[in-house]
XYZ file of C-alpha atoms in Angstrom:
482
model
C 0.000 0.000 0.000
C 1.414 3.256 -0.762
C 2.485 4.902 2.207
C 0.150 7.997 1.790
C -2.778 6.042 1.883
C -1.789 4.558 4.939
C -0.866 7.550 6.163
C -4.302 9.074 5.429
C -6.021 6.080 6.988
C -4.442 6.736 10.157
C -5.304 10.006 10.256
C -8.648 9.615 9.766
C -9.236 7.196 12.258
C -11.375 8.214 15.131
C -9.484 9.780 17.879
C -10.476 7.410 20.495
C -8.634 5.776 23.133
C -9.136 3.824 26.866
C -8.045 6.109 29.103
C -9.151 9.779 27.057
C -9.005 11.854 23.938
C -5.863 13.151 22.551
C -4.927 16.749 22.393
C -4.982 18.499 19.374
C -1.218 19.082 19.910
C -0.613 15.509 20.038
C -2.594 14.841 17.135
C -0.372 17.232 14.959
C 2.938 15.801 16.559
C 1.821 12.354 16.010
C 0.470 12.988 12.233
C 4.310 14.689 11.747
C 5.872 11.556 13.144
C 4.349 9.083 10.928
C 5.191 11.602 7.789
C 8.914 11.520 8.605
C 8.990 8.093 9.393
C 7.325 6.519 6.189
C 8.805 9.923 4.111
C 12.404 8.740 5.691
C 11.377 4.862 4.387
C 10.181 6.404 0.691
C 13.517 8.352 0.634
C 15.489 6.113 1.471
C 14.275 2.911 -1.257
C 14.313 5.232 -3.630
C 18.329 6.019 -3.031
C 18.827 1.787 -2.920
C 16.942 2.130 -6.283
C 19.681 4.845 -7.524
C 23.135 3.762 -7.102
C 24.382 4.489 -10.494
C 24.172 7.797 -9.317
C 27.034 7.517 -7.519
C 29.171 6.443 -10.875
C 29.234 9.932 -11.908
C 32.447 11.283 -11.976
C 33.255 14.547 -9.895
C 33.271 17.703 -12.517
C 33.581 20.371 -10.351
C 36.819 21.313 -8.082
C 36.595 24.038 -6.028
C 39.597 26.224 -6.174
C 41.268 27.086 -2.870
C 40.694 30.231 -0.948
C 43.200 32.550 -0.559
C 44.207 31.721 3.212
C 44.675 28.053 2.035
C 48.325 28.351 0.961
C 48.959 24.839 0.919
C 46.546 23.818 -1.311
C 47.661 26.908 -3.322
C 51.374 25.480 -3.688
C 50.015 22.000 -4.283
C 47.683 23.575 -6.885
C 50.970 25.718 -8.709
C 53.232 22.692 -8.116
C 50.522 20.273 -9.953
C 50.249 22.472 -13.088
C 53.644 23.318 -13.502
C 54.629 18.870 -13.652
C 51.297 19.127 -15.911
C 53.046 21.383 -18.301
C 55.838 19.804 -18.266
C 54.634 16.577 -19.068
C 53.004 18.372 -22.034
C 55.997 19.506 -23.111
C 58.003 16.506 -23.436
C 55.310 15.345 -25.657
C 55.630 17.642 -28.191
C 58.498 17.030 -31.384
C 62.139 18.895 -30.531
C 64.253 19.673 -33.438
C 66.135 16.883 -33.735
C 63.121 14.702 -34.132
C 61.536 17.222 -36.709
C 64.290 16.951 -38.817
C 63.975 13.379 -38.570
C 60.538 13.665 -39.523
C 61.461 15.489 -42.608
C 64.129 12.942 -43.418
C 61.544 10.204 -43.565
C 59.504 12.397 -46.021
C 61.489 13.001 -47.842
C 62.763 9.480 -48.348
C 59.506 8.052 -48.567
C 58.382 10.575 -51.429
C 56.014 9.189 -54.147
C 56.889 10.075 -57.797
C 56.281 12.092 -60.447
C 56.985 15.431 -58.675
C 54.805 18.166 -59.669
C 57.642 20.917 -60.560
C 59.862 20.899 -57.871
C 57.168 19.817 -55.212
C 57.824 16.642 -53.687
C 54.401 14.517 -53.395
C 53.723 11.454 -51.091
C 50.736 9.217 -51.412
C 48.916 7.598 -48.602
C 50.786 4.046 -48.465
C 53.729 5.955 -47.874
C 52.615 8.087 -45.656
C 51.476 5.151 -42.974
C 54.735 3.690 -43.575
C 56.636 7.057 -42.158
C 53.915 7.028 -39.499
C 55.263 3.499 -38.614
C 58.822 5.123 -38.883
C 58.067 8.602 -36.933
C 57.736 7.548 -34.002
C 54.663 7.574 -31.498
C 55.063 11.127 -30.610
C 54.178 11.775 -34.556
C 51.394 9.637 -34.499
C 48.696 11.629 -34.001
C 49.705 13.661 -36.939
C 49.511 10.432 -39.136
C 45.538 10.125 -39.275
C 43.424 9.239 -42.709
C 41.393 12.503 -41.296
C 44.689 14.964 -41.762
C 45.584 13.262 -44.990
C 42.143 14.027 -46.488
C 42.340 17.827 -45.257
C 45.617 18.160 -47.087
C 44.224 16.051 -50.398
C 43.404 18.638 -52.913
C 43.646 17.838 -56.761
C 46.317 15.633 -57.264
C 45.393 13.056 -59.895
C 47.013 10.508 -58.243
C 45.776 11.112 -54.371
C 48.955 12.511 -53.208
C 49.540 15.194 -50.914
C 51.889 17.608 -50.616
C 55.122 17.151 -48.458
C 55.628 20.406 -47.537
C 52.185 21.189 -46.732
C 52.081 18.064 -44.175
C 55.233 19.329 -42.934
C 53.926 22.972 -42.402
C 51.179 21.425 -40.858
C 53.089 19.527 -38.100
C 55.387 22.391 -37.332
C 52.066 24.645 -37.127
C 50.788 22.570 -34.916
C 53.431 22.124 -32.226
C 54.330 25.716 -32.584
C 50.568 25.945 -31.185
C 50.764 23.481 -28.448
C 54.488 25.112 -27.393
C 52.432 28.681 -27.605
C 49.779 27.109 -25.356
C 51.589 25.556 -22.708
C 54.094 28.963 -22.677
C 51.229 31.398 -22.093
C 49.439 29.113 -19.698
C 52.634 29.043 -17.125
C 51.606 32.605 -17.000
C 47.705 31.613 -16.417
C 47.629 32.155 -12.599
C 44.526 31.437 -11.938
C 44.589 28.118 -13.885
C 41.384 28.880 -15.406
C 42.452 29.187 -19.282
C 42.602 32.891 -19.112
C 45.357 35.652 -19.358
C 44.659 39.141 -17.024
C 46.219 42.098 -18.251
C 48.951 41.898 -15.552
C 49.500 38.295 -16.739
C 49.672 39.313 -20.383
C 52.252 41.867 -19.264
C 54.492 39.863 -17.741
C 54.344 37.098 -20.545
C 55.321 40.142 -23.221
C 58.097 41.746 -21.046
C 59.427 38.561 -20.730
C 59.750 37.925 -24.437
C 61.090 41.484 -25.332
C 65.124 39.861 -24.974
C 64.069 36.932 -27.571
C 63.126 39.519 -30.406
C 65.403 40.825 -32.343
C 63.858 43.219 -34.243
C 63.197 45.185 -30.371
C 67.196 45.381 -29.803
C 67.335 48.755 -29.887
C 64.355 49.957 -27.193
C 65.478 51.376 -24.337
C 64.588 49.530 -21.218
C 62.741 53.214 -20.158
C 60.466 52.696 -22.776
C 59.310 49.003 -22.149
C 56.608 49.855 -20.092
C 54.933 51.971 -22.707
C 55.626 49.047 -25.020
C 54.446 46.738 -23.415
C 51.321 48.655 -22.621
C 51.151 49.433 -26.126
C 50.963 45.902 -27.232
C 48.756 44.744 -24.535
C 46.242 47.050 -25.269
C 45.258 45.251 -28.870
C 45.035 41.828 -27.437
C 42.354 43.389 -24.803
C 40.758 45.944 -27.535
C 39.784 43.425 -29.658
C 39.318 39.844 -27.853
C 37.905 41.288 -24.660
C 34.951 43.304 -25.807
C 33.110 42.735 -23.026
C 36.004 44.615 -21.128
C 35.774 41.791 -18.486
C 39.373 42.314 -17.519
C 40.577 38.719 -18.982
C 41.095 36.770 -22.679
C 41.083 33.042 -23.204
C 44.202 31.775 -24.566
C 42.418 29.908 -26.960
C 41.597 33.329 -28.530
C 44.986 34.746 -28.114
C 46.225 31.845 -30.454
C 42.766 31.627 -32.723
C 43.936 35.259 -33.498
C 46.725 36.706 -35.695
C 48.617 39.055 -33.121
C 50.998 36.612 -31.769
C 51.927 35.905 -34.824
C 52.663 39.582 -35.554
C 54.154 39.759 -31.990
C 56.582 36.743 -32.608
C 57.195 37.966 -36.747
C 59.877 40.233 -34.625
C 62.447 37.224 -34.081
C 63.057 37.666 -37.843
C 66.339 39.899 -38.221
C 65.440 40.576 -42.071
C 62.615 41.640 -41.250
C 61.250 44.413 -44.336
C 60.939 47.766 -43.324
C 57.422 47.938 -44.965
C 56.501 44.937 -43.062
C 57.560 47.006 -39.274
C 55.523 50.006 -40.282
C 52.608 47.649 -40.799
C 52.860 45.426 -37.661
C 51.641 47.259 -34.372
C 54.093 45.505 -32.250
C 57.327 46.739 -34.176
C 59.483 49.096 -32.551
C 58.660 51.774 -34.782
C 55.262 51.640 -34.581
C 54.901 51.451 -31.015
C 56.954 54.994 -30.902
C 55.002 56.717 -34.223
C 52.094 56.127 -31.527
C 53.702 56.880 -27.987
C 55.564 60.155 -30.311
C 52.085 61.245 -31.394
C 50.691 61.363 -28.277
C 53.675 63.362 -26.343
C 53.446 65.560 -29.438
C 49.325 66.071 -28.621
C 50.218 66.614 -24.644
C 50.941 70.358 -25.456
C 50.689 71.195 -21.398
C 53.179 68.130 -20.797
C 51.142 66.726 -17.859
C 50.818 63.041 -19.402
C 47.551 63.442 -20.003
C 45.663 64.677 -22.618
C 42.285 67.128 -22.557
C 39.641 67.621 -25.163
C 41.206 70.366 -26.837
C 44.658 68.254 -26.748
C 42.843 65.298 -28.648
C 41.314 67.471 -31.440
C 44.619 67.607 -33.244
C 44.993 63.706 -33.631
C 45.342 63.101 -37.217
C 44.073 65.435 -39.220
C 43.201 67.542 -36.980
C 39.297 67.540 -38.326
C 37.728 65.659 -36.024
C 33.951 66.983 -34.692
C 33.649 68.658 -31.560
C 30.336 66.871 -30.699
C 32.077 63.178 -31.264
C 35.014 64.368 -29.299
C 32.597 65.288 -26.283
C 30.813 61.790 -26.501
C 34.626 60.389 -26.198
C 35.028 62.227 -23.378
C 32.047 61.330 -21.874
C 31.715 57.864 -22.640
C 35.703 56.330 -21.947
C 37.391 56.423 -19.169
C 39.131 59.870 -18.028
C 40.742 61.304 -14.962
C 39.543 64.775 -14.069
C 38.086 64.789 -17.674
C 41.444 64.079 -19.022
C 42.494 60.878 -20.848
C 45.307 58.603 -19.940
C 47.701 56.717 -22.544
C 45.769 53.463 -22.011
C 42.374 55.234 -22.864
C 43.955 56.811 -26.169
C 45.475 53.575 -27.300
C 41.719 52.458 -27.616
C 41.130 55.028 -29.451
C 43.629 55.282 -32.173
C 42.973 51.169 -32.390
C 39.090 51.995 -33.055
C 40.135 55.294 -35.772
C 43.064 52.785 -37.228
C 40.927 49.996 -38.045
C 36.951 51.243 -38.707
C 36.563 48.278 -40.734
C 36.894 45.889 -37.658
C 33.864 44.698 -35.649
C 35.505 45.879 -32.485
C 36.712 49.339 -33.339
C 32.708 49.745 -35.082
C 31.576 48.652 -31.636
C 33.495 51.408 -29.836
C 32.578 54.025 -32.579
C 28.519 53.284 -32.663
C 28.541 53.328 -28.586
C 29.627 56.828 -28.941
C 27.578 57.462 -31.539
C 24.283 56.238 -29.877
C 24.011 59.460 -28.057
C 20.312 58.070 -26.592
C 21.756 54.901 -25.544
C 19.482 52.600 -27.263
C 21.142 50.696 -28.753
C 20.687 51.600 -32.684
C 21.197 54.590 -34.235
C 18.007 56.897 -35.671
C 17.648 59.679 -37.676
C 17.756 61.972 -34.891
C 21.136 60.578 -34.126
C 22.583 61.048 -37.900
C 21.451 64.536 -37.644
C 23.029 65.325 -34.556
C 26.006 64.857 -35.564
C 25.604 65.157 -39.482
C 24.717 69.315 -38.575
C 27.956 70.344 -37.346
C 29.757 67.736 -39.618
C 28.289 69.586 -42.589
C 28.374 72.906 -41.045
C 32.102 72.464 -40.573
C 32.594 70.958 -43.951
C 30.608 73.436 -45.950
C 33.126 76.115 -44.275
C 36.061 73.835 -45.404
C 34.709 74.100 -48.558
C 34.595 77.898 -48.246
C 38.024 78.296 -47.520
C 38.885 75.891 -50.529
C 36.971 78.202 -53.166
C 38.766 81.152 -51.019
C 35.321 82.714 -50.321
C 35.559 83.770 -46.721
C 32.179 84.799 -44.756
C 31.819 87.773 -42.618
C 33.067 88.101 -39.503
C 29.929 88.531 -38.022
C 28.949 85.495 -39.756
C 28.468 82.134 -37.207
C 29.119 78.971 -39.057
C 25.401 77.944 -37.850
C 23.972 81.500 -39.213
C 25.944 81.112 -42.794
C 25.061 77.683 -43.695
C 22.612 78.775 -46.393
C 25.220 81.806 -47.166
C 27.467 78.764 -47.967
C 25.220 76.752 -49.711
C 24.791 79.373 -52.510
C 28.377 79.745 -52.497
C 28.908 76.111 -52.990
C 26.078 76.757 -56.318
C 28.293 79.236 -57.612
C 31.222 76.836 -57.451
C 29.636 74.310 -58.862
C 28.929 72.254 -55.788
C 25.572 70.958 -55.013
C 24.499 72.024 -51.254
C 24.600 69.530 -48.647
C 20.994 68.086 -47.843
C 20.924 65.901 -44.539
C 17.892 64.155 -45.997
C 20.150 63.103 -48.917
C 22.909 62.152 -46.717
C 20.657 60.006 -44.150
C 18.968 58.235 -47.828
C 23.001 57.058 -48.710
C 23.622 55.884 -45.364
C 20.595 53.627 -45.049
C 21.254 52.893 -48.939
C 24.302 51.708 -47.556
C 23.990 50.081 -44.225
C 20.394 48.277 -45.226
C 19.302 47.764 -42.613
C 16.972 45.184 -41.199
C 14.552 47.871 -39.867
C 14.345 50.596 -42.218
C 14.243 53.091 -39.536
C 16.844 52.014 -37.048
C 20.452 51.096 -37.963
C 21.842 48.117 -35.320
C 25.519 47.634 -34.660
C 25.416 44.440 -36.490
C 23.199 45.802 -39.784
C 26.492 48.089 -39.660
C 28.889 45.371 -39.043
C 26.849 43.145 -42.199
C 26.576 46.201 -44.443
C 30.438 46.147 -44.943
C 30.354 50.102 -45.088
C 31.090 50.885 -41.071
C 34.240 52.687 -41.714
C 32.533 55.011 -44.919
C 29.255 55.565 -42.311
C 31.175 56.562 -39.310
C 33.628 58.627 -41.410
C 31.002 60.559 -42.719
C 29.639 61.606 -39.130
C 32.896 62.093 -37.441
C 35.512 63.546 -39.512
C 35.585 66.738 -41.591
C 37.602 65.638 -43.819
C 36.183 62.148 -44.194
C 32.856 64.154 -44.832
C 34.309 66.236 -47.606
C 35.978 63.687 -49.248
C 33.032 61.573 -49.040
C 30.825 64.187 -50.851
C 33.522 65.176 -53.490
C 34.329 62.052 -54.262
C 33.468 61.778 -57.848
C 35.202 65.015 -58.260
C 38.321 63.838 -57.029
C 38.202 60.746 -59.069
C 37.857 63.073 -62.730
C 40.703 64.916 -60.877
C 43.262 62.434 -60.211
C 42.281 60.402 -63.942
C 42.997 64.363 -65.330
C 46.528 64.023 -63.508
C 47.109 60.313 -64.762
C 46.403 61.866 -68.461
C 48.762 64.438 -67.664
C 51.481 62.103 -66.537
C 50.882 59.734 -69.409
C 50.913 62.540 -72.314
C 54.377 63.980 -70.304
């Protein structure tokens, strides 16, 4: 009988007893007994009935508190013969040269040009010969991702090779930047990112020449791109499965080549040069010389045409100290200006650009900052066709003024309802009334759009652009007839 029906019978059996009747206290003590009692029997069967509960393997370790110092050491101490282990698994030199000799010897004719092929028979027989630390590299599954057109199912040697030596460059990477993981949780802090990169400073060349004065700005310098791009979030911490996913290190480490091309260190962030044309530029901005840098300091980055109403939403949208921005706060910036065509740098851009905070931007938001952008433009253009207003002229009060100028010229005036139409020609978005960071991102046109509403010159350009095309073809004729 199921122990709630007995349970029910019992209680609703008349209260009646030799001696007298019970108290309505007792009753409600007594009914509470026999609930525990056949609740306790019910509870426990059905654990007897469960045991293969208790196959389930732990999953979760909690970490140890900061008083437990012990089990912090035992914690370190257990990674660090973790890594190790790791390490010895992967290929030294000696046995990738091996590897290569085996290749090599075991190559399967006829060579295409000078590339030496090796067909799958052969390849199992140099997995035989490789050893079992090569093994895993020696699967039907790699062999197929590296089988392209051959017309007689070979694969490249070189290409397998590159393969293996990409792949324990990865797991070296990996177990390097994860003896700097001190919380053992798969994650790099910005303190543990700067230790890992001031550490490898003596192993590239190409940095010889920094002063150990300047370090700290380099490092800070190339810390700052790892965390303005993979940590968008700004949660403080990157996984280092994103740090290697990602093409910076590879930038980073391109600096242990000593032939490195010139060209190729003015491109790379992380080159010597680079880190000072940005560290220069910003001592050259700090005009007062107090290491920081005001709003009136920042509008000469560049060009020197940025808006005064984007430059406000910088300032009061990043971080600042006494309304005054630090070098770590301006790195963002020139990151997000440097590289508009990133999802990232459009994400920092459209935050400041979403003025209402709501997330998308409307028309009231292109016009906020489309008026003084074409305001400021239109007297660019003034100054260009030497027509100068008067003085008692505001740039607000002369727009039309300018306007008719820019008839004269030959330039069609500047219509905000024309300019919005391009941009949501442009951007398409999925609402035809509200542009999302993402219809931005999809549109492939972020940089153009937020050009338009936060540069001068961007704006200018933008609108003269088919001039400037006939213009430079004229000068190619030129050139060409000369």
């Amino acid at each position: 009988m199921d122990w709630k029906e007995i349970l029910r019978r019992r209680i609703a059996t008349p209260n009646t007893g030799p001696n007298k009747k019970k108290s309505e206290q007792e009753l409600k003590d007594e009914e509470m007994d026999l609930f525990t009692k056949y609740y306790s029997e019910w509870k426990g069967g059905r654990k007897n009935t469960n045991e293969f509960y208790k196959t389930i393997p732990r999953f979760y370790y909690r970490l140890p508190a900061e008083d437990e110092v012990l089990l912090q050491k035992l914690r370190e101490e257990s990674r660090a013969v973790f890594l190790q282990r790791k390490s010895r698994e992967l290929l030294d030199n000696e046995e990738l040269q091996n590897l290569w000799f085996l290749l090599d010897k075991h190559q399967t004719p006829p060579m295409i040009g000078e590339e030496a092929m090796i067909n799958y028979e052969n390849f199992l027989k140099v997995g035989e010969k490789a050893g079992p630390k090569c093994k895993q590299f020696f699967a039907a599954k790699v062999f197929a991702k590296l089988l392209h057109t051959d017309s007689y199912g070979r694969i490249s040697i070189m290409q397998f090779f590159n393969y293996v030596m990409r792949k324990v460059w990865l797991h070296q990477t990996r177990i390097g930047l994860s003896l700097y993981d001190v919380a053992g949780q798969g994650y790099l802090r910005e303190s543990d990112l700067e230790n890992y990169i001031l550490e490898l400073i003596p192993t590239l060349p190409q940095l010889d020449g920094l002063e150990k004065s300047f370090y700290s700005f380099y490092v800070c310098t190339a810390v700052r791109k790892f965390f303005f791009f993979l940590d968008p979030l700004r949660t403080g911490k990157i996984k280092i499965q994103d740090i290697l996913a990602c093409s910076f290190l590879d930038d980073l480490l391109e600096l242990r080549d000593e032939e490195l091309s010139k060209e190729s260190q003015e491109t790379n962030w992380f080159s010597a040069p680079s880190a000072l044309r940005v560290y220069g530029q910003y001592l050259n901005l700090d005009k007062d010389h107090n290491g920081m840098l005001s709003k009136e300091e920042l509008s000469r980055y560049g060009t020197a045409t940025m808006t005064n109403v984007f430059l406000d939403r910088v300032f009061q949208e990043c971080l600042t100290y006494d309304g005054e921005m630090d070098y770590k706060t301006y790195l963002d910036f020139v990151l997000a200006l440097e590289n508009r065509k990133e999802p990232a740098a459009l994400q920092y851009i459209f935050k400041l650009l979403d003025i209402e905070n709501k997330g998308y931007l409307n028309v009231f938001s292109l016009n906020y900052f489309f008026r003084v952008v074409s305001e400021n433009s239109m007297m660019s253009s003034e100054v260009e066709f030497d027509c100068i207003l008067p003085d008692n002229h505001s740039a607000a009060a002369g727009v039309n003024a300018i306007q008719e100028l820019m008839k004269i010229h030959g330039q069609d005036p500047v219509s905000f309802q024309d300019v919005k139409d391009e941009i949501f020609d442009m951007v398409k978005p999925k609402d035809p009334l509200k542009i999302s960071l993402q219809d931005l991102i999809n549109s492939n046109q972020g940089d153009t759009v937020t050009t338009i509403l936060i540069d001068l010159n961007g704006f200018w350009t933008y609108e003269n652009r088919e001039a400037l095309v006939a213009n430079d073809n004229e000068n190619s004729a030129d050139l060409d007839d000369t």
